[in-house]
Amino acid sequence: MSEVVTYNREGSIGVITVNYPPVNALSHAVRSGLVAALEQGQKDADAKVLLLVCEGRTFIAGADISEFGKPMQDPGLPSVVDQYENCDKPIVAAIHGTALGGGLETALGCHYRVALSSAKVGLPEVKLGLLPGAGGTQRLPRLTGAQKALEMITSGEFVGAKDALALGIVDAVEDGNDIKAVGLAYAQNIADEGKPVRRVRDLTDKLEADKGSEVFEQFRAGLKKKARGQFSPFKCVDAVEAAFSLPFEDGMKRERELFMECMESPQRAGLIHAFFAEREVSKVKGLPKETPVRDIHKVGVIGAGTMGGGIAMNFANAGIPVTIAEVKQEALDKGLAVIRRNYENTAKKGRITQAQVEERMSLISGTLTYDDFSDVDLVIEAVFESMDLKRKIFGQLDDACKPGAILASNTSTLSIDDIAAATKRPQDVIGLHFFSPANVMKLLEIVRCEKTSDEVKATAMALAKKIRKVGVMVGNCYGFVGNRMLHKRGAEAMALVNEGASPQQVDKVLTDLGFPMGQFAMSDLAGIDIGYSIRQERRKAGEDVPASWMDKLAEQGRLGQKTQAGVYRYEEGNRKPIPDPEVDRVIAEFRQEQGIKSREITDQEILERCMYVMVNEGAKILEEGIADRSLDIDITWIYGYGFPAYRGGPMFWADQIGLDNILGTVEQFYDDLGGEQWKPAGLLQELVSEGRRFGDL
Ligand code: T1G
């Protein structure tokens, strides 16, 4: 008998129980155990109906992702599900937690499904670069019809139990949290009423209704925009379409072919790396799991601007009262009005109710004095990038806040150590770097300073989860991890334009790679004045920052989207970047002033210079211990800078290309172009000489 799947009988119900923490994933042992338990149940003459139920916090949450990429062992999941479906005794699946991927497919192989009202179901394989490979693309549409099956399978989004009932995915929903009792009662009812075996594969009415429908072409067209550059979403549509054009067995064969194509796609490896990396970043090196965490019941935010407002919304969304401080009432009123407008726009889109708008607004208050921060557990400063101003504010917070309150800065570049030194409690100071728009972007770069205590680090990591962010712990240096690499890419992009490329050529190389927008379109979104004031700040500090044609644009008032003209121009109310000959003129004039003779530049050179400079900088960041692991860098870029998750992040992507190839090119650029940014990182040279990869670190 398998350890992870057991069989016993309760009255006339044969109970098959899966118990394989943490999420009852369909590992080889679980698949074999399911088959063995089914055989027992079939042989058990006193068992009239079988019940499939799981121990722990959830029903089966899918295939065991950690087995992907390794040789598949029999029984394969499709055959396990077939055996359940072909059982001559009715089988009930009792669902709690999340029935996902192969877990939902197993339940669809059963003949009846009952769920707790708190349960969710879904087929999220597309988020791993795959498609449902155990009949989900053939059985789900037989219950829901084409439209809903396509929505669920191409988005991977979960569906709540009540909606699953309305869609016919489950047959009953019960309140409470004792899934075994609910399952047994439902199975007993099936037995008492002598209900028959009911195979989903035999259902055809929903198929007839959508046969030959346009819905498949409509979905493909929609995916061209939504899933640009991705492989598996389109294969998902092909597989579901097969359910409407082929008999069940042939549809299953087609599903398997398409599944294997996804398995072989490099995007699968990238997305599975991103899946596990997102979970690993929460385990910080040198920070034991049992490190005490402080309670955060009340928060203060300084600055009601774009960042301050977005940051405050995260806490209100999590039910934590937050007070925003400003210097002038007018600025405060403006900031609070922007927050209300954002919430009301979200309500207009039906994502929250008006009642939730009022509830969240009731958690947000304003003040013009730090005296109102005397009892907060955390303050986050979000004022503009000036070290003098931040040090002054932290000195004042040190006096205003209670002992044990955490003082955090949302600075995106300045030294947290220098800010902490302005207080008598550097152990309670940390960087909480949010990304614009702060209420939307998932990344929270958590910057430890030299003296930050473990308790404050652990509290920040736990808080990230609470406000539904992906927290990545990094060390303190100029630009931390994300911006430090971004600035290198930005400088290379500028140099490439100086030498002859056009901004739109550079941006196209980056969007073709999968970024949602290019370097220069991003500058226009962020505001050209932001980069300009940072460069001016550094020049004021005596740093030698080279002249730039971007400064000319800023001085002409071309600040980007907000002035409808920056590197690109924008039509009223439209964010689509339009190349502007006026900018080409400014660039040509700049080259002349600088005595630069422009040359033809290939897309490949642009790709290598923009991306390899980041990889080289990433290696230096790892060497310096600013990031503990390459996956910390990957997750930072995926959730903070739109690096395509299907490429796994910049360091994983580099491993795929081959570090020897990258080092060879970096050394060539160092010879040809010079500059600190192209000095090969020692770690990169070391890994290549040892035939190792970032992923081996
Ligand atoms: N396989 C292996 N490990 C898994 C896993 C899985 N499917 N799901 C979760 N884990 C691990 C995870 O790495 C973490 O480990 C721990 O469980 C808790 O997870 C044929 C091909 C279920 C909603 O895509 O979405 O079926 O870090 O931190 O926030 O068609 O995990 O503790 O060591 O995320 O409460 C389809 C993936 C697979 C679901 C729970 N299934 N999982 O979220 O906890 S493909 C999925 C999730 C498939 C078939 C195909 C979430 C969750 P550790 P967690 P959580």
mmCIF file of N, CA, C and O and ligand atoms in Angstrom, residues 20-27 57-68 72 77-78 97-105 122-128 130-137 156 158 255-256 259 263 272 275-280 282-283 289 465, ligand 1:
data_model
loop_
_atom_site.group_PDB
_atom_site.id
_atom_site.type_symbol
_atom_site.label_atom_id
_atom_site.label_comp_id
_atom_site.label_asym_id
_atom_site.label_seq_id
_atom_site.Cartn_x
_atom_site.Cartn_y
_atom_site.Cartn_z
ATOM 1 N N TYR A 20 -0.193 13.953 0.589
ATOM 2 C CA TYR A 20 1.175 14.210 0.111
ATOM 3 C C TYR A 20 1.431 15.710 0.191
ATOM 4 O O TYR A 20 1.281 16.454 -0.781
ATOM 5 N N PRO A 21 1.750 16.186 1.429
ATOM 6 C CA PRO A 21 1.995 17.635 1.634
ATOM 7 C C PRO A 21 3.146 18.139 0.753
ATOM 8 O O PRO A 21 3.982 17.334 0.339
ATOM 9 N N PRO A 22 3.161 19.424 0.405
ATOM 10 C CA PRO A 22 2.249 20.460 0.892
ATOM 11 C C PRO A 22 0.953 20.616 0.106
ATOM 12 O O PRO A 22 -0.030 21.146 0.627
ATOM 13 N N VAL A 23 0.919 20.177 -1.173
ATOM 14 C CA VAL A 23 -0.280 20.456 -1.990
ATOM 15 C C VAL A 23 -0.804 19.213 -2.723
ATOM 16 O O VAL A 23 -1.508 19.345 -3.731
ATOM 17 N N ASN A 24 -0.463 17.990 -2.201
ATOM 18 C CA ASN A 24 -0.954 16.740 -2.828
ATOM 19 C C ASN A 24 -0.686 16.696 -4.330
ATOM 20 O O ASN A 24 -1.529 16.263 -5.112
ATOM 21 N N ALA A 25 0.509 17.169 -4.724
ATOM 22 C CA ALA A 25 0.872 17.174 -6.154
ATOM 23 C C ALA A 25 0.952 15.733 -6.665
ATOM 24 O O ALA A 25 1.268 14.801 -5.916
ATOM 25 N N LEU A 26 0.676 15.558 -7.954
ATOM 26 C CA LEU A 26 0.578 14.208 -8.561
ATOM 27 C C LEU A 26 1.944 13.637 -8.900
ATOM 28 O O LEU A 26 2.258 13.313 -10.056
ATOM 29 N N SER A 27 2.724 13.434 -7.881
ATOM 30 C CA SER A 27 4.046 12.831 -8.103
ATOM 31 C C SER A 27 3.855 11.392 -8.581
ATOM 32 O O SER A 27 2.733 10.858 -8.536
ATOM 33 N N ARG A 57 -4.256 20.958 3.358
ATOM 34 C CA ARG A 57 -4.916 22.244 3.073
ATOM 35 C C ARG A 57 -5.598 22.305 1.717
ATOM 36 O O ARG A 57 -6.321 23.253 1.430
ATOM 37 N N THR A 58 -5.364 21.311 0.845
ATOM 38 C CA THR A 58 -5.967 21.446 -0.480
ATOM 39 C C THR A 58 -6.163 20.101 -1.182
ATOM 40 O O THR A 58 -5.448 19.134 -0.909
ATOM 41 N N PHE A 59 -7.118 20.077 -2.127
ATOM 42 C CA PHE A 59 -7.256 18.955 -3.066
ATOM 43 C C PHE A 59 -6.003 18.998 -3.937
ATOM 44 O O PHE A 59 -5.145 19.868 -3.801
ATOM 45 N N ILE A 60 -5.853 18.044 -4.820
ATOM 46 C CA ILE A 60 -4.647 17.933 -5.665
ATOM 47 C C ILE A 60 -4.429 19.239 -6.435
ATOM 48 O O ILE A 60 -5.295 19.682 -7.182
ATOM 49 N N ALA A 61 -3.226 19.854 -6.265
ATOM 50 C CA ALA A 61 -2.978 21.152 -6.917
ATOM 51 C C ALA A 61 -2.218 20.986 -8.222
ATOM 52 O O ALA A 61 -1.540 21.909 -8.682
ATOM 53 N N GLY A 62 -2.274 19.786 -8.797
ATOM 54 C CA GLY A 62 -1.697 19.602 -10.128
ATOM 55 C C GLY A 62 -0.618 18.539 -10.165
ATOM 56 O O GLY A 62 -0.323 17.895 -9.146
ATOM 57 N N ALA A 63 -0.048 18.398 -11.367
ATOM 58 C CA ALA A 63 1.084 17.486 -11.527
ATOM 59 C C ALA A 63 2.217 17.994 -10.646
ATOM 60 O O ALA A 63 2.215 19.151 -10.230
ATOM 61 N N ASP A 64 3.173 17.146 -10.324
ATOM 62 C CA ASP A 64 4.312 17.576 -9.508
ATOM 63 C C ASP A 64 5.284 18.306 -10.426
ATOM 64 O O ASP A 64 6.048 17.693 -11.176
ATOM 65 N N ILE A 65 5.280 19.611 -10.351
ATOM 66 C CA ILE A 65 6.061 20.446 -11.280
ATOM 67 C C ILE A 65 7.545 20.126 -11.176
ATOM 68 O O ILE A 65 8.286 20.219 -12.155
ATOM 69 N N SER A 66 7.974 19.693 -9.989
ATOM 70 C CA SER A 66 9.413 19.421 -9.819
ATOM 71 C C SER A 66 9.843 18.192 -10.628
ATOM 72 O O SER A 66 11.024 17.955 -10.819
ATOM 73 N N GLU A 67 8.856 17.416 -11.158
ATOM 74 C CA GLU A 67 9.218 16.243 -11.976
ATOM 75 C C GLU A 67 9.403 16.613 -13.453
ATOM 76 O O GLU A 67 9.906 15.813 -14.227
ATOM 77 N N PHE A 68 8.970 17.835 -13.838
ATOM 78 C CA PHE A 68 9.075 18.209 -15.254
ATOM 79 C C PHE A 68 10.532 18.358 -15.668
ATOM 80 O O PHE A 68 11.365 18.809 -14.893
ATOM 81 N N MET A 72 9.605 10.912 -17.712
ATOM 82 C CA MET A 72 8.294 10.637 -17.112
ATOM 83 C C MET A 72 8.158 9.155 -16.782
ATOM 84 O O MET A 72 8.548 8.295 -17.576
ATOM 85 N N LEU A 77 -0.395 10.459 -16.115
ATOM 86 C CA LEU A 77 -1.662 10.958 -15.573
ATOM 87 C C LEU A 77 -2.853 10.683 -16.480
ATOM 88 O O LEU A 77 -3.920 10.282 -15.998
ATOM 89 N N PRO A 78 -2.704 10.856 -17.833
ATOM 90 C CA PRO A 78 -3.876 10.563 -18.697
ATOM 91 C C PRO A 78 -4.433 9.166 -18.447
ATOM 92 O O PRO A 78 -5.652 8.975 -18.340
ATOM 93 N N GLY A 97 -9.857 23.649 -0.887
ATOM 94 C CA GLY A 97 -8.650 24.387 -1.271
ATOM 95 C C GLY A 97 -8.670 24.683 -2.760
ATOM 96 O O GLY A 97 -9.621 25.288 -3.252
ATOM 97 N N THR A 98 -7.649 24.214 -3.479
ATOM 98 C CA THR A 98 -7.554 24.497 -4.914
ATOM 99 C C THR A 98 -7.368 23.214 -5.715
ATOM 100 O O THR A 98 -6.362 22.518 -5.579
ATOM 101 N N ALA A 99 -8.345 22.874 -6.575
ATOM 102 C CA ALA A 99 -8.198 21.730 -7.499
ATOM 103 C C ALA A 99 -7.647 22.311 -8.799
ATOM 104 O O ALA A 99 -8.365 23.001 -9.531
ATOM 105 N N LEU A 100 -6.359 22.111 -9.035
ATOM 106 C CA LEU A 100 -5.692 22.787 -10.143
ATOM 107 C C LEU A 100 -5.016 21.810 -11.092
ATOM 108 O O LEU A 100 -4.564 20.739 -10.676
ATOM 109 N N GLY A 101 -4.952 22.203 -12.367
ATOM 110 C CA GLY A 101 -4.232 21.407 -13.364
ATOM 111 C C GLY A 101 -4.656 19.957 -13.337
ATOM 112 O O GLY A 101 -5.865 19.643 -13.392
ATOM 113 N N GLY A 102 -3.636 19.077 -13.201
ATOM 114 C CA GLY A 102 -3.921 17.635 -13.176
ATOM 115 C C GLY A 102 -4.875 17.259 -12.066
ATOM 116 O O GLY A 102 -5.571 16.236 -12.165
ATOM 117 N N GLY A 103 -4.959 18.092 -11.021
ATOM 118 C CA GLY A 103 -5.895 17.824 -9.926
ATOM 119 C C GLY A 103 -7.330 17.978 -10.407
ATOM 120 O O GLY A 103 -8.174 17.079 -10.209
ATOM 121 N N LEU A 104 -7.610 19.065 -11.105
ATOM 122 C CA LEU A 104 -8.969 19.247 -11.656
ATOM 123 C C LEU A 104 -9.234 18.198 -12.723
ATOM 124 O O LEU A 104 -10.336 17.648 -12.824
ATOM 125 N N GLU A 105 -8.209 17.873 -13.520
ATOM 126 C CA GLU A 105 -8.401 16.850 -14.568
ATOM 127 C C GLU A 105 -8.761 15.498 -13.938
ATOM 128 O O GLU A 105 -9.612 14.772 -14.462
ATOM 129 N N GLY A 122 -9.134 25.340 -11.260
ATOM 130 C CA GLY A 122 -8.495 26.022 -12.391
ATOM 131 C C GLY A 122 -7.555 25.109 -13.150
ATOM 132 O O GLY A 122 -7.171 24.036 -12.663
ATOM 133 N N LEU A 123 -7.219 25.548 -14.341
ATOM 134 C CA LEU A 123 -6.237 24.836 -15.186
ATOM 135 C C LEU A 123 -5.136 25.842 -15.522
ATOM 136 O O LEU A 123 -5.126 26.431 -16.593
ATOM 137 N N PRO A 124 -4.195 26.073 -14.572
ATOM 138 C CA PRO A 124 -3.185 27.130 -14.758
ATOM 139 C C PRO A 124 -1.946 26.696 -15.547
ATOM 140 O O PRO A 124 -0.938 27.405 -15.543
ATOM 141 N N GLU A 125 -2.014 25.574 -16.248
ATOM 142 C CA GLU A 125 -0.828 25.060 -16.948
ATOM 143 C C GLU A 125 -0.190 26.111 -17.862
ATOM 144 O O GLU A 125 1.030 26.153 -18.014
ATOM 145 N N VAL A 126 -1.030 26.958 -18.480
ATOM 146 C CA VAL A 126 -0.487 27.960 -19.412
ATOM 147 C C VAL A 126 0.528 28.873 -18.718
ATOM 148 O O VAL A 126 1.469 29.356 -19.343
ATOM 149 N N LYS A 127 0.379 29.056 -17.387
ATOM 150 C CA LYS A 127 1.315 29.901 -16.641
ATOM 151 C C LYS A 127 2.680 29.213 -16.487
ATOM 152 O O LYS A 127 3.646 29.851 -16.066
ATOM 153 N N LEU A 128 2.709 27.926 -16.831
ATOM 154 C CA LEU A 128 3.971 27.180 -16.775
ATOM 155 C C LEU A 128 4.464 26.872 -18.194
ATOM 156 O O LEU A 128 5.309 26.012 -18.391
ATOM 157 N N LEU A 130 2.683 25.441 -20.456
ATOM 158 C CA LEU A 130 2.111 24.151 -20.864
ATOM 159 C C LEU A 130 0.638 24.300 -21.215
ATOM 160 O O LEU A 130 0.134 25.411 -21.340
ATOM 161 N N LEU A 131 -0.031 23.177 -21.349
ATOM 162 C CA LEU A 131 -1.480 23.143 -21.480
ATOM 163 C C LEU A 131 -1.957 21.929 -20.694
ATOM 164 O O LEU A 131 -1.154 21.034 -20.402
ATOM 165 N N PRO A 132 -3.239 21.863 -20.333
ATOM 166 C CA PRO A 132 -3.716 20.707 -19.563
ATOM 167 C C PRO A 132 -3.451 19.437 -20.360
ATOM 168 O O PRO A 132 -3.947 19.291 -21.469
ATOM 169 N N GLY A 133 -2.663 18.522 -19.785
ATOM 170 C CA GLY A 133 -2.219 17.365 -20.562
ATOM 171 C C GLY A 133 -2.843 16.053 -20.136
ATOM 172 O O GLY A 133 -2.357 14.986 -20.517
ATOM 173 N N ALA A 134 -3.893 16.097 -19.329
ATOM 174 C CA ALA A 134 -4.559 14.857 -18.904
ATOM 175 C C ALA A 134 -6.070 14.957 -19.140
ATOM 176 O O ALA A 134 -6.882 14.618 -18.263
ATOM 177 N N GLY A 135 -6.391 15.502 -20.304
ATOM 178 C CA GLY A 135 -7.804 15.502 -20.707
ATOM 179 C C GLY A 135 -8.559 16.781 -20.394
ATOM 180 O O GLY A 135 -9.728 16.924 -20.775
ATOM 181 N N GLY A 136 -7.881 17.727 -19.728
ATOM 182 C CA GLY A 136 -8.587 18.965 -19.376
ATOM 183 C C GLY A 136 -9.128 19.708 -20.582
ATOM 184 O O GLY A 136 -10.235 20.258 -20.561
ATOM 185 N N THR A 137 -8.375 19.697 -21.703
ATOM 186 C CA THR A 137 -8.821 20.450 -22.889
ATOM 187 C C THR A 137 -9.966 19.733 -23.597
ATOM 188 O O THR A 137 -10.642 20.322 -24.441
ATOM 189 N N GLY A 156 -5.517 30.666 -17.344
ATOM 190 C CA GLY A 156 -5.005 29.952 -16.166
ATOM 191 C C GLY A 156 -5.607 30.464 -14.874
ATOM 192 O O GLY A 156 -5.218 30.036 -13.786
ATOM 193 N N PHE A 158 -8.079 31.059 -11.711
ATOM 194 C CA PHE A 158 -8.895 30.146 -10.908
ATOM 195 C C PHE A 158 -10.352 30.621 -10.923
ATOM 196 O O PHE A 158 -10.633 31.805 -11.092
ATOM 197 N N GLU A 255 -4.382 16.464 -28.006
ATOM 198 C CA GLU A 255 -3.958 17.182 -26.787
ATOM 199 C C GLU A 255 -2.538 16.758 -26.404
ATOM 200 O O GLU A 255 -1.680 17.598 -26.107
ATOM 201 N N ARG A 256 -2.283 15.444 -26.466
ATOM 202 C CA ARG A 256 -0.955 14.952 -26.068
ATOM 203 C C ARG A 256 0.133 15.502 -26.984
ATOM 204 O O ARG A 256 1.193 15.941 -26.534
ATOM 205 N N PHE A 259 0.661 19.027 -26.099
ATOM 206 C CA PHE A 259 1.293 19.097 -24.775
ATOM 207 C C PHE A 259 2.802 18.876 -24.893
ATOM 208 O O PHE A 259 3.601 19.611 -24.318
ATOM 209 N N MET A 263 5.987 21.068 -23.903
ATOM 210 C CA MET A 263 7.055 20.537 -23.021
ATOM 211 C C MET A 263 8.428 20.833 -23.615
ATOM 212 O O MET A 263 9.352 21.191 -22.911
ATOM 213 N N ILE A 272 8.699 27.617 -15.547
ATOM 214 C CA ILE A 272 8.792 26.757 -14.354
ATOM 215 C C ILE A 272 9.903 27.279 -13.431
ATOM 216 O O ILE A 272 9.746 27.309 -12.205
ATOM 217 N N PHE A 275 8.316 30.032 -11.620
ATOM 218 C CA PHE A 275 7.374 29.533 -10.600
ATOM 219 C C PHE A 275 8.109 29.228 -9.300
ATOM 220 O O PHE A 275 7.760 29.720 -8.237
ATOM 221 N N PHE A 276 9.156 28.429 -9.393
ATOM 222 C CA PHE A 276 9.872 28.039 -8.171
ATOM 223 C C PHE A 276 10.698 29.208 -7.618
ATOM 224 O O PHE A 276 10.790 29.398 -6.402
ATOM 225 N N ALA A 277 11.243 30.046 -8.525
ATOM 226 C CA ALA A 277 12.047 31.194 -8.056
ATOM 227 C C ALA A 277 11.179 32.133 -7.223
ATOM 228 O O ALA A 277 11.614 32.636 -6.179
ATOM 229 N N GLU A 278 9.919 32.336 -7.658
ATOM 230 C CA GLU A 278 9.025 33.224 -6.915
ATOM 231 C C GLU A 278 8.804 32.715 -5.492
ATOM 232 O O GLU A 278 8.628 33.474 -4.556
ATOM 233 N N ARG A 279 8.854 31.397 -5.333
ATOM 234 C CA ARG A 279 8.684 30.826 -3.995
ATOM 235 C C ARG A 279 9.999 30.834 -3.226
ATOM 236 O O ARG A 279 10.022 31.032 -2.024
ATOM 237 N N GLU A 280 11.088 30.677 -3.895
ATOM 238 C CA GLU A 280 12.398 30.649 -3.227
ATOM 239 C C GLU A 280 12.801 32.027 -2.701
ATOM 240 O O GLU A 280 13.415 32.145 -1.644
ATOM 241 N N SER A 282 11.316 34.103 -1.130
ATOM 242 C CA SER A 282 10.790 34.391 0.217
ATOM 243 C C SER A 282 11.633 33.722 1.301
ATOM 244 O O SER A 282 11.456 33.978 2.483
ATOM 245 N N LYS A 283 12.558 32.830 0.871
ATOM 246 C CA LYS A 283 13.444 32.181 1.855
ATOM 247 C C LYS A 283 14.792 32.899 1.805
ATOM 248 O O LYS A 283 15.625 32.579 0.955
ATOM 249 N N LYS A 289 13.596 30.790 9.448
ATOM 250 C CA LYS A 289 12.127 30.836 9.337
ATOM 251 C C LYS A 289 11.491 31.345 10.646
ATOM 252 O O LYS A 289 10.542 32.117 10.613
ATOM 253 N N LYS A 465 4.160 39.734 1.680
ATOM 254 C CA LYS A 465 3.118 38.728 1.395
ATOM 255 C C LYS A 465 1.735 39.292 1.753
ATOM 256 O O LYS A 465 0.789 39.162 0.987
HETATM 257 N N1 T1G B 1 4.158 20.725 -7.875
HETATM 258 C C1 T1G B 1 5.194 20.744 -6.988
HETATM 259 N N2 T1G B 1 5.291 21.620 -5.934
HETATM 260 C C2 T1G B 1 4.282 22.482 -5.791
HETATM 261 C C3 T1G B 1 3.169 22.527 -6.675
HETATM 262 C C4 T1G B 1 3.134 21.580 -7.754
HETATM 263 N N3 T1G B 1 2.118 21.535 -8.619
HETATM 264 N N4 T1G B 1 2.340 23.514 -6.269
HETATM 265 C C5 T1G B 1 2.910 24.051 -5.165
HETATM 266 N N5 T1G B 1 4.070 23.450 -4.880
HETATM 267 C C6 T1G B 1 4.961 23.732 -3.734
HETATM 268 C C7 T1G B 1 5.584 25.121 -3.811
HETATM 269 O O1 T1G B 1 6.768 25.113 -4.562
HETATM 270 C C8 T1G B 1 5.840 25.423 -2.338
HETATM 271 O O2 T1G B 1 7.021 24.741 -1.963
HETATM 272 C C9 T1G B 1 4.665 24.757 -1.636
HETATM 273 O O3 T1G B 1 4.154 23.779 -2.576
HETATM 274 C C10 T1G B 1 3.556 25.710 -1.303
HETATM 275 O O4 T1G B 1 3.214 26.433 -2.468
HETATM 276 C C11 T1G B 1 -0.890 17.210 -16.558
HETATM 277 C C12 T1G B 1 0.837 19.406 -16.599
HETATM 278 C C13 T1G B 1 -1.456 25.499 -5.013
HETATM 279 C C14 T1G B 1 -2.287 27.802 -5.273
HETATM 280 O O5 T1G B 1 0.246 25.219 -11.675
HETATM 281 O O6 T1G B 1 -0.517 27.747 -7.856
HETATM 282 O O7 T1G B 1 -0.964 19.792 -13.628
HETATM 283 O O8 T1G B 1 8.428 26.677 -1.383
HETATM 284 O O9 T1G B 1 3.990 28.673 -1.631
HETATM 285 O O10 T1G B 1 0.665 30.365 -1.936
HETATM 286 O O11 T1G B 1 -2.275 18.978 -16.920
HETATM 287 O O12 T1G B 1 1.232 26.683 -5.108
HETATM 288 O O13 T1G B 1 7.164 25.475 0.401
HETATM 289 O O14 T1G B 1 9.096 24.367 -0.776
HETATM 290 O O15 T1G B 1 2.639 28.468 -3.763
HETATM 291 O O16 T1G B 1 -0.650 28.595 -0.689
HETATM 292 C C15 T1G B 1 -0.617 22.792 -12.519
HETATM 293 C C16 T1G B 1 0.791 25.504 -8.896
HETATM 294 C C17 T1G B 1 0.614 21.968 -12.620
HETATM 295 C C18 T1G B 1 -0.471 24.975 -9.429
HETATM 296 C C19 T1G B 1 -0.817 27.168 -3.317
HETATM 297 N N6 T1G B 1 -0.742 23.306 -11.169
HETATM 298 N N7 T1G B 1 0.683 25.856 -7.485
HETATM 299 O O17 T1G B 1 -0.353 28.465 -3.183
HETATM 300 O O18 T1G B 1 1.579 28.048 -1.535
HETATM 301 S S1 T1G B 1 0.867 21.429 -14.275
HETATM 302 C C20 T1G B 1 -0.281 24.517 -10.855
HETATM 303 C C21 T1G B 1 0.051 26.994 -7.097
HETATM 304 C C22 T1G B 1 -0.264 20.158 -14.496
HETATM 305 C C23 T1G B 1 -1.363 18.515 -16.009
HETATM 306 C C24 T1G B 1 -0.350 19.580 -15.877
HETATM 307 C C25 T1G B 1 0.122 27.331 -5.645
HETATM 308 C C26 T1G B 1 -1.122 26.918 -4.835
HETATM 309 P P1 T1G B 1 7.966 25.361 -0.897
HETATM 310 P P2 T1G B 1 2.914 28.010 -2.394
HETATM 311 P P3 T1G B 1 0.280 28.953 -1.762
#
